[in-house]
CSV table of C-alpha atoms in Angstrom, one decimal:
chain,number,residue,atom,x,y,z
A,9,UNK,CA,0.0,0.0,0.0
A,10,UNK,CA,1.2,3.0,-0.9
A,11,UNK,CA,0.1,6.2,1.1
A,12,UNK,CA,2.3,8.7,3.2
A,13,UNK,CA,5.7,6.7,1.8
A,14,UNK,CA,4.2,3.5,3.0
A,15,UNK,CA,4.6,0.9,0.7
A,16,UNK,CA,3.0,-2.3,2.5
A,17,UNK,CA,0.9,-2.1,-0.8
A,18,UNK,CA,0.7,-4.8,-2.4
A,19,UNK,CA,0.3,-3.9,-5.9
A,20,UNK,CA,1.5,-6.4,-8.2
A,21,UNK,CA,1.3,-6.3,-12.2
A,22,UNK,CA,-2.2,-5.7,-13.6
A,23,UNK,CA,-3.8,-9.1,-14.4
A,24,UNK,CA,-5.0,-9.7,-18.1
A,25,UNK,CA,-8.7,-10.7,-16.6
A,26,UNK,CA,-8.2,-14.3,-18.5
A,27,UNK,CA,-9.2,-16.5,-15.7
A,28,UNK,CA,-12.2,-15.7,-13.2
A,29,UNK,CA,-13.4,-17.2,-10.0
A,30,UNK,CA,-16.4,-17.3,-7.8
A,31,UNK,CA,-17.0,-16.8,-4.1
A,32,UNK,CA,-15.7,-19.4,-2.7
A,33,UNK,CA,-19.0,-19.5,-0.5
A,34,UNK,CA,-19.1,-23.5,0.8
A,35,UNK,CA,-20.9,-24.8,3.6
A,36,UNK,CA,-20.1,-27.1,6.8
A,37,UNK,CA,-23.0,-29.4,5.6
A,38,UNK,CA,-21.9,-29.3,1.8
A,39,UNK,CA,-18.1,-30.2,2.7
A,40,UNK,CA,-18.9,-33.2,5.4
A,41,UNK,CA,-18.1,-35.8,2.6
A,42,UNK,CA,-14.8,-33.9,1.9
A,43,UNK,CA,-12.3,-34.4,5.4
A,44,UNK,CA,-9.0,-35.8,5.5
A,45,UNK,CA,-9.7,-39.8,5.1
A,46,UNK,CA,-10.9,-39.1,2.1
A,47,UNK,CA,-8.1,-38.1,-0.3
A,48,UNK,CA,-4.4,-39.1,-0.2
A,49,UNK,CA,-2.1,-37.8,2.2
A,50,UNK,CA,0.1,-36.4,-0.4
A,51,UNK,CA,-1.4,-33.8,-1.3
A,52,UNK,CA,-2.0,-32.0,-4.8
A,53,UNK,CA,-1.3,-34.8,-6.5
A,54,UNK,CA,-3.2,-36.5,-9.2
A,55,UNK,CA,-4.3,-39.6,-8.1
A,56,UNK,CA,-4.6,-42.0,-5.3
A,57,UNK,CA,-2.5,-45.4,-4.4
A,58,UNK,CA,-4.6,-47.7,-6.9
A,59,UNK,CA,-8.1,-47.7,-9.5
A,60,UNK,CA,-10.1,-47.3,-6.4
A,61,UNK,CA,-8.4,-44.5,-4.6
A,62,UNK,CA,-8.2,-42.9,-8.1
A,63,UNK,CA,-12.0,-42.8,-8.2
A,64,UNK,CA,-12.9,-41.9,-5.3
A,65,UNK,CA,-10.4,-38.8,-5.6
A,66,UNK,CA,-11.6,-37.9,-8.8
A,67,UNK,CA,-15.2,-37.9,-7.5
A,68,UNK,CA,-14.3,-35.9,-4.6
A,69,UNK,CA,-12.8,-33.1,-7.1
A,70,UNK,CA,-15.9,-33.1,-9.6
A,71,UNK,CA,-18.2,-32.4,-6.6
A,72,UNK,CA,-15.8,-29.9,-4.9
A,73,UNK,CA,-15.9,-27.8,-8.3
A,74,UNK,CA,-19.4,-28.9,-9.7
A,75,UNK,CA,-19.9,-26.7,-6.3
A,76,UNK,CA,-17.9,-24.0,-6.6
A,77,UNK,CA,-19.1,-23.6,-10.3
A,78,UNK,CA,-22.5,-23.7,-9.3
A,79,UNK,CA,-21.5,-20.3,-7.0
A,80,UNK,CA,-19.8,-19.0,-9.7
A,81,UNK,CA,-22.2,-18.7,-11.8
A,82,UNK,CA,-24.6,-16.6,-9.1
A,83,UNK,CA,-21.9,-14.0,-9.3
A,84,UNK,CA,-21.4,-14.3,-13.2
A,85,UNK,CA,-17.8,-15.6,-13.0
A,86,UNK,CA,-16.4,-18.8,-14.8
A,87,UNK,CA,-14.3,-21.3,-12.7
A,88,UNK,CA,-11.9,-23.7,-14.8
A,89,UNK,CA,-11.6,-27.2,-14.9
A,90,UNK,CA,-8.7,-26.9,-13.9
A,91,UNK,CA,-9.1,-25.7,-10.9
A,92,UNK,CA,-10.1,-28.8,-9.7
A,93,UNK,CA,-7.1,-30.1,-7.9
A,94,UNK,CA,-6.3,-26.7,-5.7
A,95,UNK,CA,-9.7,-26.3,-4.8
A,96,UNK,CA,-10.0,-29.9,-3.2
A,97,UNK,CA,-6.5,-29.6,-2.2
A,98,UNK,CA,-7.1,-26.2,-0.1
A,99,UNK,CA,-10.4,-27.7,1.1
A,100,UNK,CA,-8.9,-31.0,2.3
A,101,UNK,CA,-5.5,-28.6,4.1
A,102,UNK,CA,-8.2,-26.5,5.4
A,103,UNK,CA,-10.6,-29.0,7.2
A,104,UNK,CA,-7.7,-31.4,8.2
A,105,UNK,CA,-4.9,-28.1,9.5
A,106,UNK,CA,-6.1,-26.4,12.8
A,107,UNK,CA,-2.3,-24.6,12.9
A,108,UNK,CA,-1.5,-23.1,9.6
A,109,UNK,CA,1.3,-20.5,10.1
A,110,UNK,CA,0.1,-17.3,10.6
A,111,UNK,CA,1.7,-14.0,9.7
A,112,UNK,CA,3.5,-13.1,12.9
A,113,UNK,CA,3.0,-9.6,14.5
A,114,UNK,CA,3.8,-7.8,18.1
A,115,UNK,CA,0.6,-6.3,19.6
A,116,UNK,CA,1.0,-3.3,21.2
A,117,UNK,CA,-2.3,-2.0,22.0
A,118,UNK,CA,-5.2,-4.0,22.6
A,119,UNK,CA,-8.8,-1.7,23.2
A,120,UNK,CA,-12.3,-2.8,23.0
A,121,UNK,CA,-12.8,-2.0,19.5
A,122,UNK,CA,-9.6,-2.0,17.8
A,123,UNK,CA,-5.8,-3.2,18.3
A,124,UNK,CA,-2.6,-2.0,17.6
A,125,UNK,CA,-0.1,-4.4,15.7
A,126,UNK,CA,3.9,-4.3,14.6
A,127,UNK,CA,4.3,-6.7,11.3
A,128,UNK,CA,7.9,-6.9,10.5
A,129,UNK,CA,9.1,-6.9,7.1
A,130,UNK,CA,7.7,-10.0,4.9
A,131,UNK,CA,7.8,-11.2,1.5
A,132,UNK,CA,4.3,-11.8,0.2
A,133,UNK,CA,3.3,-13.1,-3.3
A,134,UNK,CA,0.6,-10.5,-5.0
A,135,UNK,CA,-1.7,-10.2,-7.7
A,136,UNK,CA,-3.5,-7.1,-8.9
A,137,UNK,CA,-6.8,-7.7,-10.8
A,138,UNK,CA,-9.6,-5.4,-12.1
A,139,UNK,CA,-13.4,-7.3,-12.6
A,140,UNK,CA,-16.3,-5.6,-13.1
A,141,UNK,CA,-17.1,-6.1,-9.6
A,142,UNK,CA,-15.4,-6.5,-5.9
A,143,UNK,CA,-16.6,-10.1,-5.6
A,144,UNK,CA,-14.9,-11.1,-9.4
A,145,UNK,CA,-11.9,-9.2,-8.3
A,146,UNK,CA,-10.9,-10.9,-5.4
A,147,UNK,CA,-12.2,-14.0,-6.7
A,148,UNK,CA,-10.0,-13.9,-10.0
A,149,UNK,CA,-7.4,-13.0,-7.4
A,150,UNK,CA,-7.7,-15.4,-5.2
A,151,UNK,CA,-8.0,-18.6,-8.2
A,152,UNK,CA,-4.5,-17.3,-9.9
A,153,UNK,CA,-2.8,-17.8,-5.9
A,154,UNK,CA,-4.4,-21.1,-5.7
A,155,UNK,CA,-2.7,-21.8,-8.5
A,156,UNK,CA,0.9,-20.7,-7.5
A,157,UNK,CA,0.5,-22.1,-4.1
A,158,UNK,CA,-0.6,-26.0,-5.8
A,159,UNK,CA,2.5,-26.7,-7.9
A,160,UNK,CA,2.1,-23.8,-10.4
A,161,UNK,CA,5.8,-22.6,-8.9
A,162,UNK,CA,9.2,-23.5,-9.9
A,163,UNK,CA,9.5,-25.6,-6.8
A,164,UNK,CA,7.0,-28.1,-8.1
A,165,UNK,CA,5.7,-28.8,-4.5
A,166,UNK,CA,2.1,-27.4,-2.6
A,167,UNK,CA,3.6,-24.1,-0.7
A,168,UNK,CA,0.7,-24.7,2.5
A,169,UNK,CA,-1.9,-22.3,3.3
A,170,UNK,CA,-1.1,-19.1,5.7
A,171,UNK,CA,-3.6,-17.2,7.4
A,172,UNK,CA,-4.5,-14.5,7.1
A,173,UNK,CA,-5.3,-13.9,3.2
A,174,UNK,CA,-5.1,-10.4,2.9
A,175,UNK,CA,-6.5,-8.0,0.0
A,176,UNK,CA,-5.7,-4.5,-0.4
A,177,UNK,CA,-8.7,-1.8,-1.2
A,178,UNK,CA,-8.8,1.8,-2.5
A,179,UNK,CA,-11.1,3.7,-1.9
A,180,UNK,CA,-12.1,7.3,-3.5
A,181,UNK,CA,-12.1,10.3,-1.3
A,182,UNK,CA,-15.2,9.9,0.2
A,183,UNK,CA,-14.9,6.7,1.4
A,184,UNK,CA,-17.9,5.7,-0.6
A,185,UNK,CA,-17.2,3.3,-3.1
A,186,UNK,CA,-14.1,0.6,-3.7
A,187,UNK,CA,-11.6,1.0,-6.9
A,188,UNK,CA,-12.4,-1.8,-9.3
A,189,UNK,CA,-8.3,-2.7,-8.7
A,190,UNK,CA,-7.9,-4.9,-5.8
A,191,UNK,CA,-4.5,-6.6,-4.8
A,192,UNK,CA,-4.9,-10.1,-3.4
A,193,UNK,CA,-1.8,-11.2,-1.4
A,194,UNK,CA,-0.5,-14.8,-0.2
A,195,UNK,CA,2.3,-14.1,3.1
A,196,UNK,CA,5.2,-17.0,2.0
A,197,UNK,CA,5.5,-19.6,4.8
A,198,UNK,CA,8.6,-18.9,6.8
A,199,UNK,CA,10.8,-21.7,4.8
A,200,UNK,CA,10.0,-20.0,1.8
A,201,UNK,CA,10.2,-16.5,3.0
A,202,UNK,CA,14.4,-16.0,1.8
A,203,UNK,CA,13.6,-17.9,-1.3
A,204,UNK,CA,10.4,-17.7,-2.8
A,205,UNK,CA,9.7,-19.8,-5.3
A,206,UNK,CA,9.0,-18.1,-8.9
A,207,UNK,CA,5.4,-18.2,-10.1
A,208,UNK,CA,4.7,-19.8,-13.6
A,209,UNK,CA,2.2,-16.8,-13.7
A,210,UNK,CA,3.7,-13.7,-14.8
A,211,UNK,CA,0.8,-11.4,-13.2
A,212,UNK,CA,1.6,-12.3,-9.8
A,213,UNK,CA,4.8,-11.0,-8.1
A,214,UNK,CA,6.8,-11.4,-5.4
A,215,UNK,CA,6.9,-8.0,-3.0
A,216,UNK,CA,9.1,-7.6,-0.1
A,217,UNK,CA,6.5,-5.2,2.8
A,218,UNK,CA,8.1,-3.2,5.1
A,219,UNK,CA,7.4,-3.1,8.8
A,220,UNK,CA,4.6,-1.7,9.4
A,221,UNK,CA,2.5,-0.3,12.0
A,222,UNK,CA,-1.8,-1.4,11.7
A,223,UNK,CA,-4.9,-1.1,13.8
A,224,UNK,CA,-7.6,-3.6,13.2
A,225,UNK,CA,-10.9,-4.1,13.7
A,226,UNK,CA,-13.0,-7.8,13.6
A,227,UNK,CA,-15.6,-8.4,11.9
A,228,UNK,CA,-17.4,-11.1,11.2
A,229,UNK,CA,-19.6,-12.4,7.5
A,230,UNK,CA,-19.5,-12.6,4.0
A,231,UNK,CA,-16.7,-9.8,2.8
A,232,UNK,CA,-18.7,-7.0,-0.1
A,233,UNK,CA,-18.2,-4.0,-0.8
A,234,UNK,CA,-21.0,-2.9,1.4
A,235,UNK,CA,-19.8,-4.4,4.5
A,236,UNK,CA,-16.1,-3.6,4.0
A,237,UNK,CA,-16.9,0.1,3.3
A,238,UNK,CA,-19.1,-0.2,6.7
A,239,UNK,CA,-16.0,-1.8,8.4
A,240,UNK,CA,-13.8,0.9,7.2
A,241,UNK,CA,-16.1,3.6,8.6
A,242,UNK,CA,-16.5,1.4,11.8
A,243,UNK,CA,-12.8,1.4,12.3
A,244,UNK,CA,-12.4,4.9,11.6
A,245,UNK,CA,-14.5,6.4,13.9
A,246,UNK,CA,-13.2,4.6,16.9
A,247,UNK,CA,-9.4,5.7,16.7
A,248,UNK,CA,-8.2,7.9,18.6
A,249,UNK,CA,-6.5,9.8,15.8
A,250,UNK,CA,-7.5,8.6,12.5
A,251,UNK,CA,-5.4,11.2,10.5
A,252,UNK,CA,-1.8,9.5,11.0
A,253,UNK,CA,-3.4,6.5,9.0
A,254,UNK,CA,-3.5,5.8,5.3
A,255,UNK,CA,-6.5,7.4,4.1
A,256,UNK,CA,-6.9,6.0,0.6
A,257,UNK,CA,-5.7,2.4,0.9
A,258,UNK,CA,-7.2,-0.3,3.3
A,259,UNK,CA,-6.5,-4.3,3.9
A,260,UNK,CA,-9.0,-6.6,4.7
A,261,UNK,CA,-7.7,-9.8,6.4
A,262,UNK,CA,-9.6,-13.1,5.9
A,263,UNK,CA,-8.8,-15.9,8.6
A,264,UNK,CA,-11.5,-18.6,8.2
A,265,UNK,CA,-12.0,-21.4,6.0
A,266,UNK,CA,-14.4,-20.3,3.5
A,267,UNK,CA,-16.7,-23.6,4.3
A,268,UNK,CA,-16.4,-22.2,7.8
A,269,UNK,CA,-20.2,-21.2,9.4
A,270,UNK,CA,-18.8,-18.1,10.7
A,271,UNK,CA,-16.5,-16.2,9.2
A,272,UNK,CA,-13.4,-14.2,11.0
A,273,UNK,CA,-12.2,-11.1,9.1
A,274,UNK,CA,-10.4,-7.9,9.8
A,275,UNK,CA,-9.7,-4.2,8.4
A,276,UNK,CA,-6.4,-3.2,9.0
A,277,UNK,CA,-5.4,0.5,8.6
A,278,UNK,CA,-1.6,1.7,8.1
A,279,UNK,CA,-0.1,3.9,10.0
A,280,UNK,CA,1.3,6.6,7.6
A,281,UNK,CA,5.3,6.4,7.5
């Protein structure tokens, strides 16, 4: 993000708009067929131990994106065939990994509505996208990381998930409506943090962020554009000095499996440099 000399921005090369996801809205009750028993321990691969594991990993995909298609298409984005094998591989890591590595941070404020954080400096794999709406942007986003973090990297191997999944928003001066650009970002897991493996995708980049100082606010739901412009307000209202932020640029933190029942989010505003 780039505002007052901060540049914790995230803003990676502008994507081509080839490849579009949906929502990835999925329910507890849709995803109790999907745990860890059922698909093979090594993960992202393509295809179980014999015929039979083969099948019933196969099947498992098809429903996982039969699903995730059928979302897609209530938000008039496309998802690939390929996208199979990352979506059942982040939905199998995600129901079977209570511990995923977060991105590490010193608090140093904690009040009822908000807290005061220290990130340090991290390297974090981005993508900028432009859809006709929020939801396809961070979607389209969010499908090209999937990607890069099953396989699509020069490392050949599934990277892991990290929590949180951040995406960076602009706003115009009135705080009333989101820029059609929105950065999705992926924090490298510590082993992969002094060597990041390359992407085979040339719209998403590597960026090193600099420590930075954020406040954040919880919240909890489906992420819009109406609710993260009501978050941003929220946030804004309760500091105690608003102006030594970032006033254009925002990040919205994601921390819960998208099959989970109830979702865990965050704003984060910068502290100006």
């Amino acid at each position: 993000m780039n505002g007052g000399g901060c540049h914790m921005s995230g803003e990676g090369g502008d994507s081509r708009g080839g490849e579009s996801g949906s929502r990835p809205t999925i329910t507890l009750e849709d995803l109790d067929a999907f745990n860890e028993d059922d698909f093979d321990s090594d993960l992202c691969r393509s295809g179980g131990a014999d015929g039979v594991n083969d099948a019933m990993e196969e099947e498992g995909q098809d429903r996982l994106l039969n699903y995730w298609q059928d979302i897609g298409r209530e938000h008039h984005v496309q998802i690939p065939q390929d996208m199979a094998q990352p979506i059942q591989q982040l939905t199998s890591d995600t129901e079977s990994t209570m511990d995923r590595e977060k991105v590490p941070f010193t608090l140093i404020t904690c009040k009822e509505n908000y807290e005061k954080r220290v990130y340090n400096q991290a390297r974090w794999a981005c993508i900028t996208v432009r859809e006709d709406t929020y939801e396809q942007s961070i979607c389209a986003g969010f499908m090209k990381l999937m990607r890069y973090i099953c396989q699509q990297n020069t490392s050949g191997n599934y990277l892991g998930m990290t929590l949180p999944i951040v995406t960076v928003v602009r706003t115009d001066d009135s705080r009333s409506s989101l820029s059609r650009d929105v950065t999705v970002a992926y924090y490298l897991p510590s082993q992969h943090q002094d060597q990041p493996p390359t992407p085979f995708d040339p719209d998403i980049t590597m960026e090193t962020w600099p420590a930075t100082v954020i406040y954040s606010r919880s919240f909890s739901g489906p992420t819009t554009e109406t609710s993260i412009l009501g978050e941003i307000h929220a946030l804004g209202e309760v500091l105690d000095s608003p102006q030594l932020c970032v006033s254009e640029s925002f990040i919205v933190a994601g921390y819960t499996s998208p099959a989970a029942a109830h979702r865990h989010n965050e704003v984060w505003f910068l502290e100006r440099c």
